[in-house]
Structures are given as structure tokens and as C-alpha cells.
Amino acid sequence: MLGRRVVVGAFLGVAITASAQTIQTAPGADVQALQERWRTALLAANTDALAAIYSDGLVYVHSDGRIQNKQQFLGPIKAGTLRFTALTGCDVPRIRAHEAAAIVSACYELQAGSAPPSRHLFLTVYTKEAGQWRIIAQQTRRLLDKP
């Protein structure tokens, strides 16, 4: 009888742990998928998709220190004066997701227009708004060129 209780208890413990892991990883998977949709929308200059991904309260901090809101950031993309010709991951994004907020830290090698490629670290903050993940803040930092 005691052996049966131990086995049942162990089984329940594994089931609860597996369930908790599923709950914890689900937001991370959603954010990871949205991070990729953001990357492809930025490359395609798809401002409709970007407008849906970015929160209306977006704070975008460029690597040179300029701060823009959603309209200021998307304006040059929509006008065609800012175009990313390359945006390739140079590491595996680190995602910390919670029920209603997530932070992603990722390196991207990017090229805008005819400028030479450069590596940037992106810190992206997601929040859930009306049940949808949106980027509320994004900050970039240019990294040293590879030796």
C-alpha cells in the first residue's frame, strides 16, 4: 500500500511539474514566434504588420540615443527612407516570458540601405494588450565590429 502511494505521488509530482513547464513555456513560444514575425516584417518594410506588432505606446531607443514613438519610428520605413536590407540573428535570442510581459535579448547583424553591415544588441520588451503580445519598448546597442 505504501509503495503504491509513493508511485502515485511520484506520478502526480511529475504530471504537475510537466503541466507547470507547459504553462511557463507557452508565453515564450508565442513571443519567439512574434519576434520572428517582427524580423520578417522589418525586412519586408511591412508597416501594417509592424504597426500591429508595436504597441501604440512604443518607446524605441536607437543605438545613437535617439528616442522615438511608434509613429516616428514607422514613418521613415513607410516613406521608404529607412529600409533594412539584412537582419540576421548572430546568436540565439534569450527570452524571459511571464504571463503578461516578456523580455527578449538578441543580437542581429543588420544593414540599412547602403550602409555597411553592423551588429546590434536588441533589448525588446513585450507586454500583453487585450490578449495580444505587443512590443512596448525596444532599445538597440551597436556592438563592436568582429575582429
PDB file of C-alpha atoms in Angstrom:
ATOM      1  CA  MET A   1       0.000   0.000   0.000  1.00  0.00           C
ATOM      2  CA  LEU A   2       2.815   2.404   0.918  1.00  0.00           C
ATOM      3  CA  GLY A   3       4.630   1.544  -2.326  1.00  0.00           C
ATOM      4  CA  ARG A   4       1.505   2.314  -4.336  1.00  0.00           C
ATOM      5  CA  ARG A   5       1.172   5.739  -2.627  1.00  0.00           C
ATOM      6  CA  VAL A   6       4.791   6.547  -3.384  1.00  0.00           C
ATOM      7  CA  VAL A   7       4.318   5.638  -7.052  1.00  0.00           C
ATOM      8  CA  VAL A   8       1.057   7.613  -7.309  1.00  0.00           C
ATOM      9  CA  GLY A   9       2.667  10.563  -5.503  1.00  0.00           C
ATOM     10  CA  ALA A  10       5.670  10.489  -7.804  1.00  0.00           C
ATOM     11  CA  PHE A  11       3.408  10.286 -10.863  1.00  0.00           C
ATOM     12  CA  LEU A  12       1.351  13.259  -9.683  1.00  0.00           C
ATOM     13  CA  GLY A  13       4.528  15.219  -8.962  1.00  0.00           C
ATOM     14  CA  VAL A  14       5.815  14.586 -12.492  1.00  0.00           C
ATOM     15  CA  ALA A  15       2.413  15.468 -14.006  1.00  0.00           C
ATOM     16  CA  ILE A  16       2.198  18.720 -12.043  1.00  0.00           C
ATOM     17  CA  THR A  17       5.786  19.639 -12.939  1.00  0.00           C
ATOM     18  CA  ALA A  18       5.183  18.883 -16.637  1.00  0.00           C
ATOM     19  CA  SER A  19       1.991  20.921 -16.557  1.00  0.00           C
ATOM     20  CA  ALA A  20       3.787  23.857 -14.913  1.00  0.00           C
ATOM     21  CA  GLN A  21       6.542  23.694 -17.546  1.00  0.00           C
ATOM     22  CA  THR A  22       3.957  23.778 -20.320  1.00  0.00           C
ATOM     23  CA  ILE A  23       2.282  26.803 -18.787  1.00  0.00           C
ATOM     24  CA  GLN A  24       5.619  28.580 -18.368  1.00  0.00           C
ATOM     25  CA  THR A  25       6.908  27.850 -21.868  1.00  0.00           C
ATOM     26  CA  ALA A  26       3.724  28.733 -23.767  1.00  0.00           C
ATOM     27  CA  PRO A  27       4.252  32.530 -23.485  1.00  0.00           C
ATOM     28  CA  GLY A  28       7.893  32.062 -24.513  1.00  0.00           C
ATOM     29  CA  ALA A  29       6.887  30.184 -27.658  1.00  0.00           C
ATOM     30  CA  ASP A  30       4.347  32.887 -28.549  1.00  0.00           C
ATOM     31  CA  VAL A  31       6.950  35.612 -28.044  1.00  0.00           C
ATOM     32  CA  GLN A  32       9.570  33.698 -30.037  1.00  0.00           C
ATOM     33  CA  ALA A  33       7.140  33.382 -32.968  1.00  0.00           C
ATOM     34  CA  LEU A  34       6.258  37.077 -32.765  1.00  0.00           C
ATOM     35  CA  GLN A  35       9.953  38.002 -32.631  1.00  0.00           C
ATOM     36  CA  GLU A  36      10.419  36.220 -35.961  1.00  0.00           C
ATOM     37  CA  ARG A  37       7.320  37.913 -37.442  1.00  0.00           C
ATOM     38  CA  TRP A  38       8.801  41.264 -36.321  1.00  0.00           C
ATOM     39  CA  ARG A  39      12.117  40.445 -38.031  1.00  0.00           C
ATOM     40  CA  THR A  40      10.496  39.452 -41.329  1.00  0.00           C
ATOM     41  CA  ALA A  41       8.101  42.447 -41.260  1.00  0.00           C
ATOM     42  CA  LEU A  42      11.022  44.821 -40.689  1.00  0.00           C
ATOM     43  CA  LEU A  43      12.943  43.276 -43.604  1.00  0.00           C
ATOM     44  CA  ALA A  44       9.885  43.499 -45.870  1.00  0.00           C
ATOM     45  CA  ALA A  45       9.142  47.078 -44.719  1.00  0.00           C
ATOM     46  CA  ASN A  46       5.637  45.815 -43.936  1.00  0.00           C
ATOM     47  CA  THR A  47       4.436  48.759 -41.879  1.00  0.00           C
ATOM     48  CA  ASP A  48       0.945  47.286 -41.457  1.00  0.00           C
ATOM     49  CA  ALA A  49       2.405  44.202 -39.791  1.00  0.00           C
ATOM     50  CA  LEU A  50       4.831  46.318 -37.755  1.00  0.00           C
ATOM     51  CA  ALA A  51       2.001  48.612 -36.635  1.00  0.00           C
ATOM     52  CA  ALA A  52       0.150  45.553 -35.341  1.00  0.00           C
ATOM     53  CA  ILE A  53       3.259  44.244 -33.546  1.00  0.00           C
ATOM     54  CA  TYR A  54       4.285  47.545 -31.948  1.00  0.00           C
ATOM     55  CA  SER A  55       2.202  48.959 -29.098  1.00  0.00           C
ATOM     56  CA  ASP A  56       0.732  52.425 -29.569  1.00  0.00           C
ATOM     57  CA  GLY A  57       2.821  53.363 -26.511  1.00  0.00           C
ATOM     58  CA  LEU A  58       6.111  52.213 -28.089  1.00  0.00           C
ATOM     59  CA  VAL A  59       9.362  53.728 -26.848  1.00  0.00           C
ATOM     60  CA  TYR A  60      12.157  52.979 -29.341  1.00  0.00           C
ATOM     61  CA  VAL A  61      15.696  53.882 -28.297  1.00  0.00           C
ATOM     62  CA  HIS A  62      18.202  53.848 -31.154  1.00  0.00           C
ATOM     63  CA  SER A  63      21.852  52.916 -30.731  1.00  0.00           C
ATOM     64  CA  ASP A  64      22.770  56.607 -31.145  1.00  0.00           C
ATOM     65  CA  GLY A  65      20.490  57.593 -28.252  1.00  0.00           C
ATOM     66  CA  ARG A  66      17.560  58.980 -30.258  1.00  0.00           C
ATOM     67  CA  ILE A  67      14.176  58.142 -28.771  1.00  0.00           C
ATOM     68  CA  GLN A  68      11.122  57.706 -30.971  1.00  0.00           C
ATOM     69  CA  ASN A  69       7.488  56.769 -30.544  1.00  0.00           C
ATOM     70  CA  LYS A  70       5.638  54.367 -32.835  1.00  0.00           C
ATOM     71  CA  GLN A  71       4.732  56.928 -35.485  1.00  0.00           C
ATOM     72  CA  GLN A  72       8.220  58.440 -35.531  1.00  0.00           C
ATOM     73  CA  PHE A  73       9.840  55.026 -35.923  1.00  0.00           C
ATOM     74  CA  LEU A  74       7.466  53.685 -38.587  1.00  0.00           C
ATOM     75  CA  GLY A  75       7.294  56.952 -40.597  1.00  0.00           C
ATOM     76  CA  PRO A  76      10.661  56.610 -42.402  1.00  0.00           C
ATOM     77  CA  ILE A  77      10.004  52.920 -43.101  1.00  0.00           C
ATOM     78  CA  LYS A  78       6.612  53.749 -44.625  1.00  0.00           C
ATOM     79  CA  ALA A  79       8.132  56.630 -46.628  1.00  0.00           C
ATOM     80  CA  GLY A  80      10.893  54.341 -47.929  1.00  0.00           C
ATOM     81  CA  THR A  81      13.723  56.438 -46.461  1.00  0.00           C
ATOM     82  CA  LEU A  82      14.670  53.679 -43.991  1.00  0.00           C
ATOM     83  CA  ARG A  83      14.968  50.205 -45.410  1.00  0.00           C
ATOM     84  CA  PHE A  84      16.637  47.213 -43.794  1.00  0.00           C
ATOM     85  CA  THR A  85      18.275  45.062 -46.444  1.00  0.00           C
ATOM     86  CA  ALA A  86      19.587  42.492 -43.969  1.00  0.00           C
ATOM     87  CA  LEU A  87      18.591  41.455 -40.452  1.00  0.00           C
ATOM     88  CA  THR A  88      20.198  38.182 -39.476  1.00  0.00           C
ATOM     89  CA  GLY A  89      20.425  36.736 -35.991  1.00  0.00           C
ATOM     90  CA  CYS A  90      24.002  36.414 -34.713  1.00  0.00           C
ATOM     91  CA  ASP A  91      23.034  34.484 -31.591  1.00  0.00           C
ATOM     92  CA  VAL A  92      20.104  32.625 -30.068  1.00  0.00           C
ATOM     93  CA  PRO A  93      17.548  35.060 -28.613  1.00  0.00           C
ATOM     94  CA  ARG A  94      17.236  34.901 -24.842  1.00  0.00           C
ATOM     95  CA  ILE A  95      13.560  35.035 -23.891  1.00  0.00           C
ATOM     96  CA  ARG A  96      12.216  35.601 -20.384  1.00  0.00           C
ATOM     97  CA  ALA A  97       8.448  35.289 -20.649  1.00  0.00           C
ATOM     98  CA  HIS A  98       5.849  35.676 -17.959  1.00  0.00           C
ATOM     99  CA  GLU A  99       2.075  35.754 -18.058  1.00  0.00           C
ATOM    100  CA  ALA A 100       1.744  39.344 -19.285  1.00  0.00           C
ATOM    101  CA  ALA A 101       5.296  40.541 -20.009  1.00  0.00           C
ATOM    102  CA  ALA A 102       8.405  39.242 -21.734  1.00  0.00           C
ATOM    103  CA  ILE A 103      11.933  40.443 -22.396  1.00  0.00           C
ATOM    104  CA  VAL A 104      13.993  39.326 -25.380  1.00  0.00           C
ATOM    105  CA  SER A 105      17.701  39.994 -25.731  1.00  0.00           C
ATOM    106  CA  ALA A 106      19.113  39.137 -29.137  1.00  0.00           C
ATOM    107  CA  CYS A 107      21.981  40.046 -31.426  1.00  0.00           C
ATOM    108  CA  TYR A 108      21.263  40.885 -35.051  1.00  0.00           C
ATOM    109  CA  GLU A 109      23.608  41.727 -37.874  1.00  0.00           C
ATOM    110  CA  LEU A 110      21.753  44.350 -39.842  1.00  0.00           C
ATOM    111  CA  GLN A 111      22.215  46.503 -42.861  1.00  0.00           C
ATOM    112  CA  ALA A 112      20.150  49.597 -43.533  1.00  0.00           C
ATOM    113  CA  GLY A 113      20.223  50.937 -47.073  1.00  0.00           C
ATOM    114  CA  SER A 114      23.733  51.134 -48.484  1.00  0.00           C
ATOM    115  CA  ALA A 115      25.426  51.400 -45.063  1.00  0.00           C
ATOM    116  CA  PRO A 116      27.882  48.636 -44.197  1.00  0.00           C
ATOM    117  CA  PRO A 117      26.528  45.780 -42.065  1.00  0.00           C
ATOM    118  CA  SER A 118      26.812  46.174 -38.294  1.00  0.00           C
ATOM    119  CA  ARG A 119      25.969  44.068 -35.268  1.00  0.00           C
ATOM    120  CA  HIS A 120      23.427  45.323 -32.746  1.00  0.00           C
ATOM    121  CA  LEU A 121      22.093  44.006 -29.478  1.00  0.00           C
ATOM    122  CA  PHE A 122      18.321  44.429 -29.270  1.00  0.00           C
ATOM    123  CA  LEU A 123      16.541  44.511 -25.932  1.00  0.00           C
ATOM    124  CA  THR A 124      12.838  44.119 -26.635  1.00  0.00           C
ATOM    125  CA  VAL A 125      10.060  44.333 -24.064  1.00  0.00           C
ATOM    126  CA  TYR A 126       6.738  42.693 -24.874  1.00  0.00           C
ATOM    127  CA  THR A 127       3.505  43.184 -22.987  1.00  0.00           C
ATOM    128  CA  LYS A 128       0.068  41.683 -23.432  1.00  0.00           C
ATOM    129  CA  GLU A 129      -2.524  44.189 -24.581  1.00  0.00           C
ATOM    130  CA  ALA A 130      -6.096  42.961 -24.957  1.00  0.00           C
ATOM    131  CA  GLY A 131      -4.765  39.388 -25.061  1.00  0.00           C
ATOM    132  CA  GLN A 132      -2.163  40.084 -27.796  1.00  0.00           C
ATOM    133  CA  TRP A 133       1.596  40.359 -27.379  1.00  0.00           C
ATOM    134  CA  ARG A 134       2.939  43.752 -28.473  1.00  0.00           C
ATOM    135  CA  ILE A 135       6.362  45.382 -28.363  1.00  0.00           C
ATOM    136  CA  ILE A 136       6.138  48.238 -25.846  1.00  0.00           C
ATOM    137  CA  ALA A 137       9.853  49.127 -25.754  1.00  0.00           C
ATOM    138  CA  GLN A 138      12.907  48.371 -27.837  1.00  0.00           C
ATOM    139  CA  GLN A 139      16.478  49.510 -27.355  1.00  0.00           C
ATOM    140  CA  THR A 140      19.457  48.825 -29.581  1.00  0.00           C
ATOM    141  CA  ARG A 141      23.153  48.962 -28.872  1.00  0.00           C
ATOM    142  CA  ARG A 142      25.737  48.774 -31.631  1.00  0.00           C
ATOM    143  CA  LEU A 143      28.354  46.130 -30.892  1.00  0.00           C
ATOM    144  CA  LEU A 144      31.994  46.329 -31.832  1.00  0.00           C
ATOM    145  CA  ASP A 145      32.793  45.049 -35.270  1.00  0.00           C
ATOM    146  CA  LYS A 146      34.044  41.487 -35.425  1.00  0.00           C
ATOM    147  CA  PRO A 147      37.858  41.252 -35.498  1.00  0.00           C
TER     148      PRO A 147
END
